[in-house]
Amino acid sequence: MTIKIIAVIFLGIASGLAVGAGFVAFLTVLGIIPRLTQLTKTMKMIRYYEWAVVLGVIAGSAATLWDIAFAFPPWLLIPLGASSGIFVGMLAAALTEVLNVLPILAKRIGIDGQIVILLMALVFGKIAGSLYQWFYFIGK
């Protein structure tokens, strides 16, 4: 039982570091907020953009931790799902394009010269997660 608890704690911290590094890279390396203010010519309102991002992260974290259910009509789910998929795909493509996510993550967790280990951990984690999903959830 103790091993399971330690494994869950480790996986939670590792996942949080990976997501946090990706989010920081998205905001800083790609310069999303300054670029957005340039395009919309609202540079005086940059603080509002920053607070919107912070509040969005807090709301997303709260929605993940608590079991919140929304009752949307079926006709609204198609554009919502398509928009979400497009956003995630574009975000992944932008982060892959820049390729500074992994060095930032390696620097944050203190393994600067060993990015190969980080890549292998990500690959094996993805494989293990996929196998777990297939073996555990697909059969039910």
mmCIF file of C-alpha atoms in Angstrom:
data_model
loop_
_atom_site.group_PDB
_atom_site.id
_atom_site.type_symbol
_atom_site.label_atom_id
_atom_site.label_comp_id
_atom_site.label_asym_id
_atom_site.label_seq_id
_atom_site.Cartn_x
_atom_site.Cartn_y
_atom_site.Cartn_z
ATOM 1 C CA MET A 1 0.000 0.000 0.000
ATOM 2 C CA THR A 2 2.831 2.405 0.841
ATOM 3 C CA ILE A 3 4.475 1.716 -2.529
ATOM 4 C CA LYS A 4 1.233 2.616 -4.326
ATOM 5 C CA ILE A 5 0.948 5.878 -2.415
ATOM 6 C CA ILE A 6 4.566 6.793 -3.153
ATOM 7 C CA ALA A 7 4.086 5.902 -6.836
ATOM 8 C CA VAL A 8 0.974 8.092 -7.076
ATOM 9 C CA ILE A 9 2.794 10.977 -5.379
ATOM 10 C CA PHE A 10 5.749 10.570 -7.749
ATOM 11 C CA LEU A 11 3.523 10.402 -10.829
ATOM 12 C CA GLY A 12 1.565 13.450 -9.691
ATOM 13 C CA ILE A 13 4.690 15.525 -9.146
ATOM 14 C CA ALA A 14 6.241 14.349 -12.442
ATOM 15 C CA SER A 15 3.051 15.136 -14.347
ATOM 16 C CA GLY A 16 2.794 18.543 -12.731
ATOM 17 C CA LEU A 17 6.392 19.357 -13.647
ATOM 18 C CA ALA A 18 5.878 18.291 -17.258
ATOM 19 C CA VAL A 19 2.657 20.255 -17.666
ATOM 20 C CA GLY A 20 4.045 23.268 -15.802
ATOM 21 C CA ALA A 21 7.200 23.356 -17.926
ATOM 22 C CA GLY A 22 5.123 23.084 -21.096
ATOM 23 C CA PHE A 23 2.828 25.877 -19.986
ATOM 24 C CA VAL A 24 5.746 28.130 -19.007
ATOM 25 C CA ALA A 25 7.428 27.393 -22.330
ATOM 26 C CA PHE A 26 4.194 28.142 -24.161
ATOM 27 C CA LEU A 27 3.846 31.513 -22.483
ATOM 28 C CA THR A 28 7.495 32.613 -22.437
ATOM 29 C CA VAL A 29 9.249 31.052 -25.418
ATOM 30 C CA LEU A 30 6.426 31.615 -27.847
ATOM 31 C CA GLY A 31 5.584 34.987 -26.279
ATOM 32 C CA ILE A 32 1.841 34.388 -26.471
ATOM 33 C CA ILE A 33 0.625 37.196 -24.219
ATOM 34 C CA PRO A 34 2.868 39.983 -25.612
ATOM 35 C CA ARG A 35 2.088 38.858 -29.160
ATOM 36 C CA LEU A 36 -1.632 38.821 -28.395
ATOM 37 C CA THR A 37 -1.456 42.374 -27.051
ATOM 38 C CA GLN A 38 0.435 43.484 -30.164
ATOM 39 C CA LEU A 39 -2.103 41.948 -32.522
ATOM 40 C CA THR A 40 -5.089 43.412 -30.687
ATOM 41 C CA LYS A 41 -3.364 46.757 -29.986
ATOM 42 C CA THR A 42 -4.230 46.478 -26.296
ATOM 43 C CA MET A 43 -0.771 46.702 -24.741
ATOM 44 C CA LYS A 44 -2.102 48.763 -21.835
ATOM 45 C CA MET A 45 -4.244 45.803 -20.770
ATOM 46 C CA ILE A 46 -1.458 43.215 -20.482
ATOM 47 C CA ARG A 47 -2.138 42.789 -16.741
ATOM 48 C CA TYR A 48 -5.709 41.716 -17.536
ATOM 49 C CA TYR A 49 -4.395 39.124 -20.000
ATOM 50 C CA GLU A 50 -1.986 37.779 -17.385
ATOM 51 C CA TRP A 51 -4.728 37.578 -14.750
ATOM 52 C CA ALA A 52 -7.020 35.860 -17.230
ATOM 53 C CA VAL A 53 -4.357 33.176 -17.748
ATOM 54 C CA VAL A 54 -3.806 32.763 -13.992
ATOM 55 C CA LEU A 55 -7.535 32.544 -13.264
ATOM 56 C CA GLY A 56 -8.010 30.123 -16.162
ATOM 57 C CA VAL A 57 -5.307 27.833 -14.769
ATOM 58 C CA ILE A 58 -6.890 27.971 -11.311
ATOM 59 C CA ALA A 59 -10.365 27.260 -12.720
ATOM 60 C CA GLY A 60 -9.012 24.386 -14.830
ATOM 61 C CA SER A 61 -7.218 22.903 -11.828
ATOM 62 C CA ALA A 62 -10.350 23.174 -9.681
ATOM 63 C CA ALA A 63 -12.463 21.567 -12.408
ATOM 64 C CA THR A 64 -9.962 18.716 -12.604
ATOM 65 C CA LEU A 65 -9.910 18.097 -8.862
ATOM 66 C CA TRP A 66 -13.658 18.249 -8.281
ATOM 67 C CA ASP A 67 -16.249 16.276 -10.161
ATOM 68 C CA ILE A 68 -17.952 19.111 -12.035
ATOM 69 C CA ALA A 69 -20.575 18.146 -14.606
ATOM 70 C CA PHE A 70 -22.077 20.440 -17.205
ATOM 71 C CA ALA A 71 -25.267 19.639 -19.094
ATOM 72 C CA PHE A 72 -24.694 20.836 -22.644
ATOM 73 C CA PRO A 73 -27.125 20.090 -25.459
ATOM 74 C CA PRO A 74 -25.739 17.565 -27.966
ATOM 75 C CA TRP A 75 -25.636 20.057 -30.843
ATOM 76 C CA LEU A 76 -23.228 22.258 -28.826
ATOM 77 C CA LEU A 77 -20.802 19.433 -28.059
ATOM 78 C CA ILE A 78 -19.579 19.101 -31.665
ATOM 79 C CA PRO A 79 -18.189 22.657 -31.970
ATOM 80 C CA LEU A 80 -16.870 22.539 -28.387
ATOM 81 C CA GLY A 81 -15.045 19.266 -29.026
ATOM 82 C CA ALA A 82 -13.715 20.455 -32.373
ATOM 83 C CA SER A 83 -12.484 23.721 -30.834
ATOM 84 C CA SER A 84 -10.795 21.873 -27.987
ATOM 85 C CA GLY A 85 -9.124 19.439 -30.363
ATOM 86 C CA ILE A 86 -7.918 22.220 -32.641
ATOM 87 C CA PHE A 87 -6.533 24.148 -29.654
ATOM 88 C CA VAL A 88 -4.663 21.150 -28.237
ATOM 89 C CA GLY A 89 -3.306 20.228 -31.666
ATOM 90 C CA MET A 90 -2.097 23.742 -32.370
ATOM 91 C CA LEU A 91 -0.553 23.995 -28.907
ATOM 92 C CA ALA A 92 1.294 20.698 -29.378
ATOM 93 C CA ALA A 93 2.459 21.731 -32.838
ATOM 94 C CA ALA A 94 3.688 25.112 -31.586
ATOM 95 C CA LEU A 95 5.589 23.578 -28.694
ATOM 96 C CA THR A 96 7.095 20.914 -30.917
ATOM 97 C CA GLU A 97 8.060 23.549 -33.444
ATOM 98 C CA VAL A 98 9.989 25.560 -30.924
ATOM 99 C CA LEU A 99 11.575 22.482 -29.291
ATOM 100 C CA ASN A 100 12.627 24.443 -26.230
ATOM 101 C CA VAL A 101 10.191 22.629 -23.963
ATOM 102 C CA LEU A 102 12.474 19.723 -23.107
ATOM 103 C CA PRO A 103 15.556 21.841 -22.283
ATOM 104 C CA ILE A 104 13.395 24.053 -20.044
ATOM 105 C CA LEU A 105 11.938 21.000 -18.299
ATOM 106 C CA ALA A 106 15.398 19.429 -17.907
ATOM 107 C CA LYS A 107 16.750 22.644 -16.418
ATOM 108 C CA ARG A 108 13.835 22.927 -13.982
ATOM 109 C CA ILE A 109 14.190 19.407 -12.629
ATOM 110 C CA GLY A 110 17.996 19.597 -12.509
ATOM 111 C CA ILE A 111 19.110 17.210 -15.250
ATOM 112 C CA ASP A 112 20.590 19.737 -17.689
ATOM 113 C CA GLY A 113 23.054 17.435 -19.461
ATOM 114 C CA GLN A 114 20.857 14.339 -19.560
ATOM 115 C CA ILE A 115 17.981 15.158 -21.919
ATOM 116 C CA VAL A 116 18.144 11.614 -23.347
ATOM 117 C CA ILE A 117 17.040 10.287 -19.949
ATOM 118 C CA LEU A 118 14.161 12.770 -19.940
ATOM 119 C CA LEU A 119 13.125 11.701 -23.452
ATOM 120 C CA MET A 120 13.231 8.028 -22.525
ATOM 121 C CA ALA A 121 11.192 8.700 -19.365
ATOM 122 C CA LEU A 122 8.573 10.485 -21.476
ATOM 123 C CA VAL A 123 8.492 7.675 -24.048
ATOM 124 C CA PHE A 124 8.237 4.881 -21.473
ATOM 125 C CA GLY A 125 5.665 6.864 -19.491
ATOM 126 C CA LYS A 126 3.549 7.281 -22.621
ATOM 127 C CA ILE A 127 3.838 3.582 -23.423
ATOM 128 C CA ALA A 128 2.974 2.557 -19.854
ATOM 129 C CA GLY A 129 0.009 4.941 -19.732
ATOM 130 C CA SER A 130 -1.312 3.730 -23.076
ATOM 131 C CA LEU A 131 -0.979 0.077 -22.084
ATOM 132 C CA TYR A 132 -2.660 0.754 -18.746
ATOM 133 C CA GLN A 133 -5.557 2.463 -20.489
ATOM 134 C CA TRP A 134 -5.934 -0.337 -23.024
ATOM 135 C CA PHE A 135 -5.710 -3.196 -20.541
ATOM 136 C CA TYR A 136 -7.694 -1.646 -17.719
ATOM 137 C CA PHE A 137 -10.327 0.629 -19.252
ATOM 138 C CA ILE A 138 -11.010 -0.786 -22.724
ATOM 139 C CA GLY A 139 -12.173 -4.171 -21.429
ATOM 140 C CA LYS A 140 -14.900 -2.636 -19.226
#
